[in-house]
């Protein structure tokens, strides 16, 4: 069997992430994908900072299974 992987939301792509945290719930924030994981992406926010205010916040977020589009061929 040959696996055909057509991933979406790749490293370097600009995305908007909807927050689920209390206080930010429902707000959208621009970010850049910096790492790929299976059904997850690590993003770096354009405007949100770490608690010390020195670095851009990074977060691992879940993505829809459709973003992976893994099909087995053969």
C-alpha atoms as a printed R data frame, in Angstrom:
   type eleno elety resid chain resno       x      y      z
1  ATOM     1    CA   UNK     A     1   0.000  0.000  0.000
2  ATOM     2    CA   UNK     A     2   1.179  3.501 -0.789
3  ATOM     3    CA   UNK     A     3  -0.003  6.286  1.473
4  ATOM     4    CA   UNK     A     4  -0.926  9.574 -0.159
5  ATOM     5    CA   UNK     A     5  -0.621 12.486  2.230
6  ATOM     6    CA   UNK     A     6  -1.874 15.902  1.203
7  ATOM     7    CA   UNK     A     7  -1.497 18.006  4.318
8  ATOM     8    CA   UNK     A     8  -2.958 21.449  4.751
9  ATOM     9    CA   UNK     A     9  -1.939 24.199  7.149
10 ATOM    10    CA   UNK     A    10   1.770 23.829  6.417
11 ATOM    11    CA   UNK     A    11   4.800 25.470  8.053
12 ATOM    12    CA   UNK     A    12   4.939 29.148  7.177
13 ATOM    13    CA   UNK     A    13   1.235 29.479  6.404
14 ATOM    14    CA   UNK     A    14  -0.676 32.340  7.982
15 ATOM    15    CA   UNK     A    15  -3.755 31.238  9.934
16 ATOM    16    CA   UNK     A    16  -6.315 32.654 12.337
17 ATOM    17    CA   UNK     A    17  -6.945 30.743 15.556
18 ATOM    18    CA   UNK     A    18 -10.131 31.012 17.581
19 ATOM    19    CA   UNK     A    19  -9.411 31.048 21.296
20 ATOM    20    CA   UNK     A    20 -11.251 28.779 23.722
21 ATOM    21    CA   UNK     A    21  -9.613 30.137 26.892
22 ATOM    22    CA   UNK     A    22 -11.766 31.906 29.448
23 ATOM    23    CA   UNK     A    23 -11.520 35.625 28.860
24 ATOM    24    CA   UNK     A    24 -10.494 35.196 25.214
25 ATOM    25    CA   UNK     A    25 -13.184 32.683 24.183
26 ATOM    26    CA   UNK     A    26 -14.461 33.292 20.680
27 ATOM    27    CA   UNK     A    27 -11.797 35.837 19.702
28 ATOM    28    CA   UNK     A    28  -9.664 35.231 16.603
29 ATOM    29    CA   UNK     A    29  -5.901 35.809 16.524
30 ATOM    30    CA   UNK     A    30  -3.495 35.779 13.548
31 ATOM    31    CA   UNK     A    31  -0.655 33.262 13.770
32 ATOM    32    CA   UNK     A    32   1.896 31.387 11.661
33 ATOM    33    CA   UNK     A    33   2.234 27.592 11.547
34 ATOM    34    CA   UNK     A    34   5.737 26.722 12.822
35 ATOM    35    CA   UNK     A    35   5.560 22.911 13.215
36 ATOM    36    CA   UNK     A    36   3.435 19.987 11.991
37 ATOM    37    CA   UNK     A    37   2.165 17.152 14.164
38 ATOM    38    CA   UNK     A    38  -0.473 14.546 13.334
39 ATOM    39    CA   UNK     A    39  -3.873 16.274 13.634
40 ATOM    40    CA   UNK     A    40  -2.174 19.174 15.443
41 ATOM    41    CA   UNK     A    41  -0.207 22.281 14.482
42 ATOM    42    CA   UNK     A    42   2.169 24.395 16.526
43 ATOM    43    CA   UNK     A    43   1.432 28.046 15.835
44 ATOM    44    CA   UNK     A    44   3.191 31.245 16.811
45 ATOM    45    CA   UNK     A    45   0.813 34.128 17.389
46 ATOM    46    CA   UNK     A    46   1.529 37.461 15.698
47 ATOM    47    CA   UNK     A    47   0.307 39.571 18.617
48 ATOM    48    CA   UNK     A    48  -0.053 37.359 21.714
49 ATOM    49    CA   UNK     A    49   3.018 37.212 23.953
50 ATOM    50    CA   UNK     A    50   4.296 34.802 26.595
51 ATOM    51    CA   UNK     A    51   3.479 35.690 30.206
52 ATOM    52    CA   UNK     A    52   6.844 37.467 30.620
53 ATOM    53    CA   UNK     A    53   6.093 39.567 27.513
54 ATOM    54    CA   UNK     A    54   9.432 38.734 25.895
55 ATOM    55    CA   UNK     A    55   8.441 36.260 23.173
56 ATOM    56    CA   UNK     A    56   5.571 35.520 20.837
57 ATOM    57    CA   UNK     A    57   3.271 32.878 22.302
58 ATOM    58    CA   UNK     A    58   3.419 29.390 20.736
59 ATOM    59    CA   UNK     A    59   0.624 26.881 21.147
60 ATOM    60    CA   UNK     A    60  -0.134 23.374 19.884
61 ATOM    61    CA   UNK     A    61  -3.667 23.364 18.503
62 ATOM    62    CA   UNK     A    62  -5.847 20.536 17.165
63 ATOM    63    CA   UNK     A    63  -6.878 20.618 13.505
64 ATOM    64    CA   UNK     A    64  -9.676 18.843 11.679
65 ATOM    65    CA   UNK     A    65  -8.850 15.401 10.332
66 ATOM    66    CA   UNK     A    66  -9.523 16.817  6.843
67 ATOM    67    CA   UNK     A    67  -6.381 18.938  7.223
68 ATOM    68    CA   UNK     A    68  -4.336 15.714  7.046
69 ATOM    69    CA   UNK     A    69  -6.117 14.034  4.101
70 ATOM    70    CA   UNK     A    70  -4.334 10.717  4.453
71 ATOM    71    CA   UNK     A    71  -5.461  8.105  1.927
72 ATOM    72    CA   UNK     A    72  -4.142  4.611  1.382
73 ATOM    73    CA   UNK     A    73  -3.691  3.736 -2.277
74 ATOM    74    CA   UNK     A    74  -3.139  0.353 -3.870
